[in-house]
Short mmCIF file of C-alpha atoms in Angstrom, two decimals:
data_model
loop_
_atom_site.label_atom_id
_atom_site.label_comp_id
_atom_site.label_asym_id
_atom_site.label_seq_id
_atom_site.Cartn_x
_atom_site.Cartn_y
_atom_site.Cartn_z
CA UNK A 1 -23.30 5.46 20.18
CA UNK A 2 -25.92 6.63 17.95
CA UNK A 3 -26.19 6.37 14.20
CA UNK A 4 -25.65 10.10 13.71
CA UNK A 5 -22.50 10.12 15.83
CA UNK A 6 -20.92 6.81 15.12
CA UNK A 7 -17.88 5.96 13.20
CA UNK A 8 -19.67 3.94 10.48
CA UNK A 9 -22.42 6.85 10.20
CA UNK A 10 -19.59 9.15 9.76
CA UNK A 11 -17.94 7.33 6.84
CA UNK A 12 -21.03 6.62 4.89
CA UNK A 13 -21.81 10.46 5.22
CA UNK A 14 -18.32 11.12 3.59
CA UNK A 15 -19.11 8.42 0.96
CA UNK A 16 -22.18 10.16 0.06
CA UNK A 17 -20.82 13.54 -0.34
CA UNK A 18 -17.12 12.92 -1.39
CA UNK A 19 -17.68 9.75 -3.91
CA UNK A 20 -19.64 11.41 -6.84
CA UNK A 21 -16.41 13.30 -7.46
CA UNK A 22 -13.67 10.72 -6.40
CA UNK A 23 -15.47 7.71 -7.61
CA UNK A 24 -13.65 5.21 -5.19
CA UNK A 25 -16.62 2.66 -4.57
CA UNK A 26 -18.36 0.44 -6.88
CA UNK A 27 -20.93 -0.74 -4.11
CA UNK A 28 -21.90 0.89 -0.92
CA UNK A 29 -23.55 -1.19 2.02
CA UNK A 30 -25.04 1.45 4.64
CA UNK A 31 -27.84 -0.59 5.71
CA UNK A 32 -25.76 -3.86 6.45
CA UNK A 33 -22.82 -1.60 7.70
CA UNK A 34 -24.97 0.06 10.41
CA UNK A 35 -26.43 -3.24 11.70
CA UNK A 36 -22.98 -4.88 11.69
CA UNK A 37 -21.43 -1.83 13.85
CA UNK A 38 -24.53 -2.23 16.50
CA UNK A 39 -23.75 -5.92 16.56
CA UNK A 40 -19.86 -5.55 16.83
CA UNK A 41 -20.57 -2.50 19.57
CA UNK A 42 -22.99 -4.72 21.53
CA UNK A 43 -20.83 -7.74 21.87
CA UNK A 44 -17.50 -5.43 22.58
CA UNK A 45 -15.72 -7.07 19.79
CA UNK A 46 -12.09 -5.66 19.56
CA UNK A 47 -12.29 -3.49 16.54
CA UNK A 48 -15.58 -1.97 17.94
CA UNK A 49 -17.57 -1.34 14.56
CA UNK A 50 -14.42 0.77 13.03
CA UNK A 51 -15.36 1.18 9.04
CA UNK A 52 -13.16 -0.35 6.45
CA UNK A 53 -13.44 -0.94 2.61
CA UNK A 54 -12.63 -3.96 0.51
CA UNK A 55 -10.90 -4.04 -2.75
CA UNK A 56 -13.37 -5.07 -5.66
CA UNK A 57 -16.77 -6.90 -5.22
CA UNK A 58 -14.57 -10.13 -4.37
CA UNK A 59 -12.61 -8.45 -1.36
CA UNK A 60 -15.84 -9.01 1.11
CA UNK A 61 -14.69 -12.94 0.76
CA UNK A 62 -10.87 -12.25 1.19
CA UNK A 63 -9.23 -13.86 4.24
CA UNK A 64 -8.58 -10.23 5.56
CA UNK A 65 -12.00 -9.01 5.23
CA UNK A 66 -13.05 -12.06 7.51
CA UNK A 67 -10.62 -11.56 10.12
CA UNK A 68 -11.51 -8.03 10.30
CA UNK A 69 -15.44 -8.76 10.34
CA UNK A 70 -15.00 -11.43 12.93
CA UNK A 71 -13.03 -9.01 15.22
CA UNK A 72 -15.94 -6.29 14.87
CA UNK A 73 -14.80 -4.40 11.98
CA UNK A 74 -17.51 -2.94 9.58
CA UNK A 75 -17.08 -3.35 5.67
CA UNK A 76 -18.59 -0.14 4.38
CA UNK A 77 -18.51 -0.95 0.48
CA UNK A 78 -16.34 -2.46 -2.12
CA UNK A 79 -13.78 0.00 -3.98
CA UNK A 80 -12.92 0.62 -7.37
CA UNK A 81 -10.51 -1.51 -9.66
CA UNK A 82 -9.46 -1.43 -13.42
CA UNK A 83 -12.37 -1.75 -15.65
CA UNK A 84 -12.71 -4.50 -18.42
CA UNK A 85 -10.60 -4.11 -21.23
CA UNK A 86 -7.98 -2.02 -19.43
CA UNK A 87 -4.55 -2.44 -21.01
CA UNK A 88 -2.78 -0.99 -18.08
CA UNK A 89 -3.53 -1.27 -14.33
CA UNK A 90 -3.14 1.97 -12.66
CA UNK A 91 -6.46 3.44 -12.48
CA UNK A 92 -10.01 2.11 -11.08
CA UNK A 93 -13.69 2.46 -12.31
CA UNK A 94 -16.07 3.47 -9.65
CA UNK A 95 -19.69 3.65 -9.77
CA UNK A 96 -19.98 7.32 -10.92
CA UNK A 97 -16.79 6.62 -13.56
CA UNK A 98 -13.06 6.52 -13.27
CA UNK A 99 -11.54 6.89 -9.91
CA UNK A 100 -9.30 10.19 -9.54
CA UNK A 101 -6.55 11.15 -7.39
CA UNK A 102 -7.66 13.11 -4.29
CA UNK A 103 -4.77 15.37 -4.51
CA UNK A 104 -5.03 16.18 -8.35
CA UNK A 105 -8.36 14.91 -10.05
CA UNK A 106 -6.34 15.07 -13.59
CA UNK A 107 -3.76 12.41 -12.24
CA UNK A 108 -4.43 8.73 -11.43
CA UNK A 109 -4.74 7.52 -7.93
CA UNK A 110 -2.65 4.40 -9.03
CA UNK A 111 -3.76 0.74 -8.87
CA UNK A 112 -4.91 -1.87 -9.02
CA UNK A 113 -6.20 -0.99 -5.60
CA UNK A 114 -7.16 2.18 -6.90
CA UNK A 115 -10.41 3.07 -5.01
CA UNK A 116 -9.04 1.52 -1.41
CA UNK A 117 -6.18 4.01 -1.50
CA UNK A 118 -8.73 6.77 -2.35
CA UNK A 119 -11.31 5.84 0.21
CA UNK A 120 -8.54 5.88 2.94
CA UNK A 121 -7.03 8.94 1.69
CA UNK A 122 -10.27 10.82 1.69
CA UNK A 123 -11.52 9.26 5.22
CA UNK A 124 -14.27 7.62 3.61
CA UNK A 125 -12.94 4.47 5.52
CA UNK A 126 -10.50 4.07 8.33
CA UNK A 127 -8.77 1.36 6.43
CA UNK A 128 -9.09 -0.80 3.50
CA UNK A 129 -7.99 -4.15 2.17
CA UNK A 130 -5.96 -4.73 -0.95
CA UNK A 131 -3.82 -7.22 -2.88
CA UNK A 132 -0.50 -6.62 -4.29
CA UNK A 133 0.82 -8.73 -7.12
CA UNK A 134 3.35 -5.91 -8.77
CA UNK A 135 2.78 -2.93 -6.55
CA UNK A 136 -0.95 -2.73 -6.35
CA UNK A 137 -1.10 -1.85 -2.99
CA UNK A 138 2.28 0.41 -2.50
CA UNK A 139 2.01 2.39 -5.83
CA UNK A 140 -1.68 3.78 -5.15
CA UNK A 141 -0.52 4.29 -1.25
CA UNK A 142 2.33 6.30 -2.66
CA UNK A 143 0.34 8.34 -5.18
CA UNK A 144 -2.71 8.95 -2.56
CA UNK A 145 -0.13 9.84 0.17
CA UNK A 146 -0.91 7.11 3.06
CA UNK A 147 0.27 4.15 4.31
CA UNK A 148 0.31 0.55 2.40
CA UNK A 149 1.68 -2.71 3.34
CA UNK A 150 2.31 -5.90 1.14
CA UNK A 151 2.76 -8.61 3.43
CA UNK A 152 5.29 -11.59 2.86
CA UNK A 153 4.23 -13.84 -0.06
CA UNK A 154 2.28 -16.78 1.37
CA UNK A 155 2.14 -15.34 4.79
CA UNK A 156 -1.71 -14.94 4.14
CA UNK A 157 -3.90 -16.74 2.10
CA UNK A 158 -4.39 -15.37 -1.62
CA UNK A 159 -6.17 -16.71 -4.64
CA UNK A 160 -3.29 -15.93 -6.92
CA UNK A 161 -1.89 -19.29 -8.32
CA UNK A 162 1.36 -17.59 -9.62
CA UNK A 163 2.27 -17.00 -6.02
CA UNK A 164 3.19 -13.16 -7.13
CA UNK A 165 0.16 -11.46 -5.04
CA UNK A 166 -0.12 -11.14 -1.07
CA UNK A 167 -2.68 -9.69 0.91
CA UNK A 168 -2.01 -5.89 1.91
CA UNK A 169 -3.79 -3.05 3.87
CA UNK A 170 -4.16 0.54 3.61
CA UNK A 171 -4.53 3.31 6.44
CA UNK A 172 -3.85 6.87 6.59
CA UNK A 173 -0.75 5.88 8.74
CA UNK A 174 1.26 3.02 9.93
CA UNK A 175 -0.29 3.93 13.43
CA UNK A 176 -3.56 3.95 12.21
CA UNK A 177 -3.23 0.36 10.63
CA UNK A 178 -2.15 -1.21 13.76
CA UNK A 179 -5.81 -2.16 14.80
CA UNK A 180 -6.29 -4.19 11.64
CA UNK A 181 -2.95 -5.57 11.26
CA UNK A 182 -3.27 -7.02 14.97
CA UNK A 183 -6.29 -8.93 13.64
CA UNK A 184 -5.37 -9.84 10.33
CA UNK A 185 -1.91 -11.17 11.17
CA UNK A 186 -3.58 -13.08 14.20
CA UNK A 187 -1.08 -15.60 15.79
CA UNK A 188 1.95 -14.17 14.14
CA UNK A 189 2.76 -11.58 16.97
CA UNK A 190 1.66 -7.98 17.71
CA UNK A 191 2.03 -5.27 15.27
CA UNK A 192 3.23 -2.96 18.36
CA UNK A 193 6.07 -5.24 19.21
CA UNK A 194 9.22 -3.38 20.27
CA UNK A 195 11.41 -2.41 17.28
CA UNK A 196 15.01 -2.97 16.81
CA UNK A 197 17.36 -0.51 18.65
CA UNK A 198 17.65 2.83 16.76
CA UNK A 199 19.16 3.67 14.46
CA UNK A 200 18.01 0.96 12.04
CA UNK A 201 20.34 -0.39 9.63
CA UNK A 202 19.35 0.30 6.05
CA UNK A 203 20.40 0.46 2.46
CA UNK A 204 19.25 3.28 0.61
CA UNK A 205 19.09 2.63 -3.34
CA UNK A 206 17.34 5.27 -5.60
CA UNK A 207 16.77 2.86 -8.67
CA UNK A 208 17.92 -0.88 -7.54
CA UNK A 209 20.44 -0.48 -10.35
CA UNK A 210 18.15 -0.63 -13.26
CA UNK A 211 15.15 2.05 -13.19
CA UNK A 212 14.51 5.20 -14.53
CA UNK A 213 13.51 7.57 -11.88
CA UNK A 214 11.69 10.89 -12.10
CA UNK A 215 14.72 13.45 -10.74
CA UNK A 216 12.32 15.27 -8.67
CA UNK A 217 10.70 11.84 -7.17
CA UNK A 218 14.31 10.95 -6.31
CA UNK A 219 15.17 14.43 -4.57
CA UNK A 220 11.98 14.08 -2.37
CA UNK A 221 12.72 10.39 -1.20
CA UNK A 222 16.53 11.32 -0.70
CA UNK A 223 15.52 14.49 1.32
CA UNK A 224 13.08 11.79 3.57
CA UNK A 225 16.19 9.61 3.98
CA UNK A 226 18.54 12.38 5.02
CA UNK A 227 16.01 13.55 7.44
CA UNK A 228 15.73 9.73 8.97
CA UNK A 229 19.45 9.50 9.35
CA UNK A 230 19.48 13.31 10.94
CA UNK A 231 17.09 12.19 13.43
CA UNK A 232 18.78 9.04 14.49
CA UNK A 233 16.21 6.72 13.25
CA UNK A 234 18.51 5.02 10.45
CA UNK A 235 21.98 4.56 9.75
CA UNK A 236 23.31 3.95 5.72
CA UNK A 237 24.99 0.52 5.15
CA UNK A 238 27.55 0.65 2.41
CA UNK A 239 26.04 -2.12 0.25
CA UNK A 240 25.31 -2.56 -3.36
CA UNK A 241 21.46 -2.47 -3.88
CA UNK A 242 21.96 -3.27 -7.55
CA UNK A 243 19.30 -5.80 -8.86
CA UNK A 244 18.63 -7.39 -12.27
CA UNK A 245 15.52 -5.80 -13.91
CA UNK A 246 12.74 -8.11 -12.95
CA UNK A 247 10.21 -7.21 -15.74
CA UNK A 248 10.81 -10.12 -18.03
CA UNK A 249 10.83 -12.69 -15.38
CA UNK A 250 7.98 -11.30 -13.27
CA UNK A 251 5.93 -11.47 -16.98
CA UNK A 252 7.19 -14.85 -17.58
CA UNK A 253 5.84 -15.85 -14.11
CA UNK A 254 2.47 -14.27 -14.63
CA UNK A 255 2.25 -15.67 -17.81
CA UNK A 256 2.63 -19.54 -16.66
CA UNK A 257 6.09 -19.87 -17.61
CA UNK A 258 7.91 -19.77 -14.18
CA UNK A 259 10.60 -22.39 -15.28
CA UNK A 260 11.57 -20.14 -18.26
CA UNK A 261 15.54 -20.15 -18.11
CA UNK A 262 15.90 -16.51 -18.42
CA UNK A 263 13.16 -15.93 -15.40
CA UNK A 264 14.78 -18.75 -13.19
CA UNK A 265 18.25 -16.88 -13.96
CA UNK A 266 16.94 -13.45 -12.74
CA UNK A 267 15.04 -14.55 -9.74
CA UNK A 268 18.02 -16.84 -8.34
CA UNK A 269 20.34 -14.07 -8.91
CA UNK A 270 18.08 -11.26 -7.07
CA UNK A 271 17.27 -13.72 -4.49
CA UNK A 272 20.97 -14.00 -3.86
CA UNK A 273 21.58 -10.33 -3.90
CA UNK A 274 18.57 -9.48 -1.58
CA UNK A 275 19.83 -12.10 1.02
CA UNK A 276 23.22 -10.36 1.24
CA UNK A 277 21.50 -6.93 0.97
CA UNK A 278 19.39 -7.57 4.02
CA UNK A 279 21.79 -9.69 6.04
CA UNK A 280 21.70 -8.98 9.64
CA UNK A 281 17.98 -7.57 9.65
CA UNK A 282 18.74 -4.55 7.16
CA UNK A 283 16.16 -2.82 5.81
CA UNK A 284 16.24 -1.44 2.10
CA UNK A 285 14.58 2.04 1.14
CA UNK A 286 13.94 3.11 -2.17
CA UNK A 287 11.29 5.14 -3.89
CA UNK A 288 7.99 3.44 -3.98
CA UNK A 289 7.58 4.32 -7.80
CA UNK A 290 10.14 5.96 -10.30
CA UNK A 291 7.31 8.41 -11.56
CA UNK A 292 4.78 10.80 -10.05
CA UNK A 293 1.00 9.90 -10.63
CA UNK A 294 0.58 10.35 -14.14
CA UNK A 295 -2.57 11.40 -16.25
CA UNK A 296 -5.78 9.41 -16.87
CA UNK A 297 -4.71 9.00 -20.48
CA UNK A 298 -2.12 6.25 -19.67
CA UNK A 299 1.25 6.04 -17.96
CA UNK A 300 3.65 6.67 -20.75
CA UNK A 301 6.83 4.56 -21.25
CA UNK A 302 8.07 4.82 -17.55
CA UNK A 303 6.61 1.40 -15.83
CA UNK A 304 5.29 2.48 -12.51
CA UNK A 305 6.02 -0.98 -11.10
CA UNK A 306 9.73 -0.94 -11.89
CA UNK A 307 10.66 -0.67 -8.29
CA UNK A 308 7.97 -2.77 -6.83
CA UNK A 309 7.44 -5.96 -8.57
CA UNK A 310 10.81 -7.32 -7.73
CA UNK A 311 9.65 -7.98 -4.20
CA UNK A 312 6.62 -9.68 -5.56
CA UNK A 313 8.87 -12.26 -7.32
CA UNK A 314 11.21 -12.52 -4.06
CA UNK A 315 8.46 -12.77 -1.75
CA UNK A 316 9.72 -9.87 0.78
CA UNK A 317 7.16 -7.83 2.70
CA UNK A 318 7.47 -4.15 1.79
CA UNK A 319 5.42 -0.81 2.61
CA UNK A 320 5.15 2.63 1.35
CA UNK A 321 4.93 5.78 3.60
CA UNK A 322 4.43 9.26 2.57
CA UNK A 323 7.62 10.93 1.97
CA UNK A 324 6.65 14.46 0.55
CA UNK A 325 5.52 16.09 -2.42
CA UNK A 326 6.64 17.17 -5.91
CA UNK A 327 6.41 20.91 -6.90
CA UNK A 328 3.17 20.02 -8.82
CA UNK A 329 1.53 18.86 -5.55
CA UNK A 330 1.83 15.07 -6.08
CA UNK A 331 2.35 12.43 -3.21
CA UNK A 332 5.73 10.61 -3.37
CA UNK A 333 6.04 7.43 -1.37
CA UNK A 334 9.20 6.05 0.40
CA UNK A 335 9.54 2.14 0.02
CA UNK A 336 10.69 -0.13 2.93
CA UNK A 337 11.48 -3.55 2.35
CA UNK A 338 12.32 -6.02 5.10
CA UNK A 339 13.59 -9.79 5.06
CA UNK A 340 11.08 -12.50 4.34
CA UNK A 341 8.63 -13.15 7.20
CA UNK A 342 9.80 -10.05 9.21
CA UNK A 343 6.51 -8.28 8.61
CA UNK A 344 6.07 -7.19 12.26
CA UNK A 345 9.66 -5.90 12.20
CA UNK A 346 8.92 -3.84 9.27
CA UNK A 347 5.67 -2.48 10.74
CA UNK A 348 7.63 -1.51 13.72
CA UNK A 349 10.28 0.02 11.79
CA UNK A 350 7.65 2.01 9.78
CA UNK A 351 6.23 3.42 12.89
CA UNK A 352 9.56 4.80 13.79
CA UNK A 353 10.09 6.00 10.13
CA UNK A 354 6.78 7.56 10.17
CA UNK A 355 7.41 9.43 13.57
CA UNK A 356 10.45 11.01 12.26
CA UNK A 357 9.30 12.46 9.19
CA UNK A 358 6.59 15.15 8.85
CA UNK A 359 3.11 14.03 9.38
CA UNK A 360 1.12 13.53 6.15
CA UNK A 361 -1.67 16.34 5.34
CA UNK A 362 -5.02 15.43 4.18
CA UNK A 363 -6.04 16.16 0.62
CA UNK A 364 -7.66 19.03 -0.20
CA UNK A 365 -11.03 17.66 -0.64
CA UNK A 366 -14.17 19.82 -1.65
CA UNK A 367 -16.45 20.67 1.36
CA UNK A 368 -14.00 18.90 3.61
CA UNK A 369 -15.33 19.14 7.31
#
């Protein structure tokens, strides 16, 4: 393998060519990355020098990054997160300015793992680490048209003292995420273990009983669910997916008041409802976000986190998979939620869902080759 043809060299070339426009990276580490790749290949480590990106400058110290490096993964750079003083966390500030959505430069890529999702969507990294405290992996995955997984809260080490945030990963697809998840999840099993027999039992909810969802987003996700039913991948269960709006409870926990009576009431009620909803190994399907990617001026009145942060409170693993596009060319994500601790079953189910849906295209990047 030579530097001109290696996976890391190709990733670095794409970063140099594309990132001035996309602004996904805060830092890039070309010399160190090429040296790590030579070592990984020479030692025949499992990942063999596959390039990945890390979320923010602190991402290189995360548990996931350390596991990937030990297995021969190569960090090529740190990706953008919201800048100082940001009052809403759905964009990133890269080395060249505000991070843009690779599908539409006038729209945000989502956040807070903004640059991580863009780097993967644009092929500047094979995968990227992320963290998800309210939807920070699933939202940008949905809006950039890639796969994003939030693990069960507490499954992997996290510096978040509130317990809301858990580690996550981005890849172009669930299949592409498999080598990385195999290393990060370690002794918890193998991500390619056999899924449950098809069709998978699922509950579909457009709004979880409280969210205001963009009608076109709802249509795209419902069409994807109908396709899964027609393909024999899932069967719909008649269960009530209504939850209590978690906004106040999430805010209380994040603010250091987890024992506030209303927060306790909402969390307890939703935990009970989710236990009944996911009984027997059922999965929950929803839109990943209630809205399409908004402009850089701000999110407006609709919370992008409305359909994701309930599962940060409850701790359930959840993933976003590409479901299609709205008429204005914006990607839409399908969220899949599994019982707590069923991360490997969720991943296996995501592979089955992905196989039954049209393959997600690559964004129309300038000078793509």
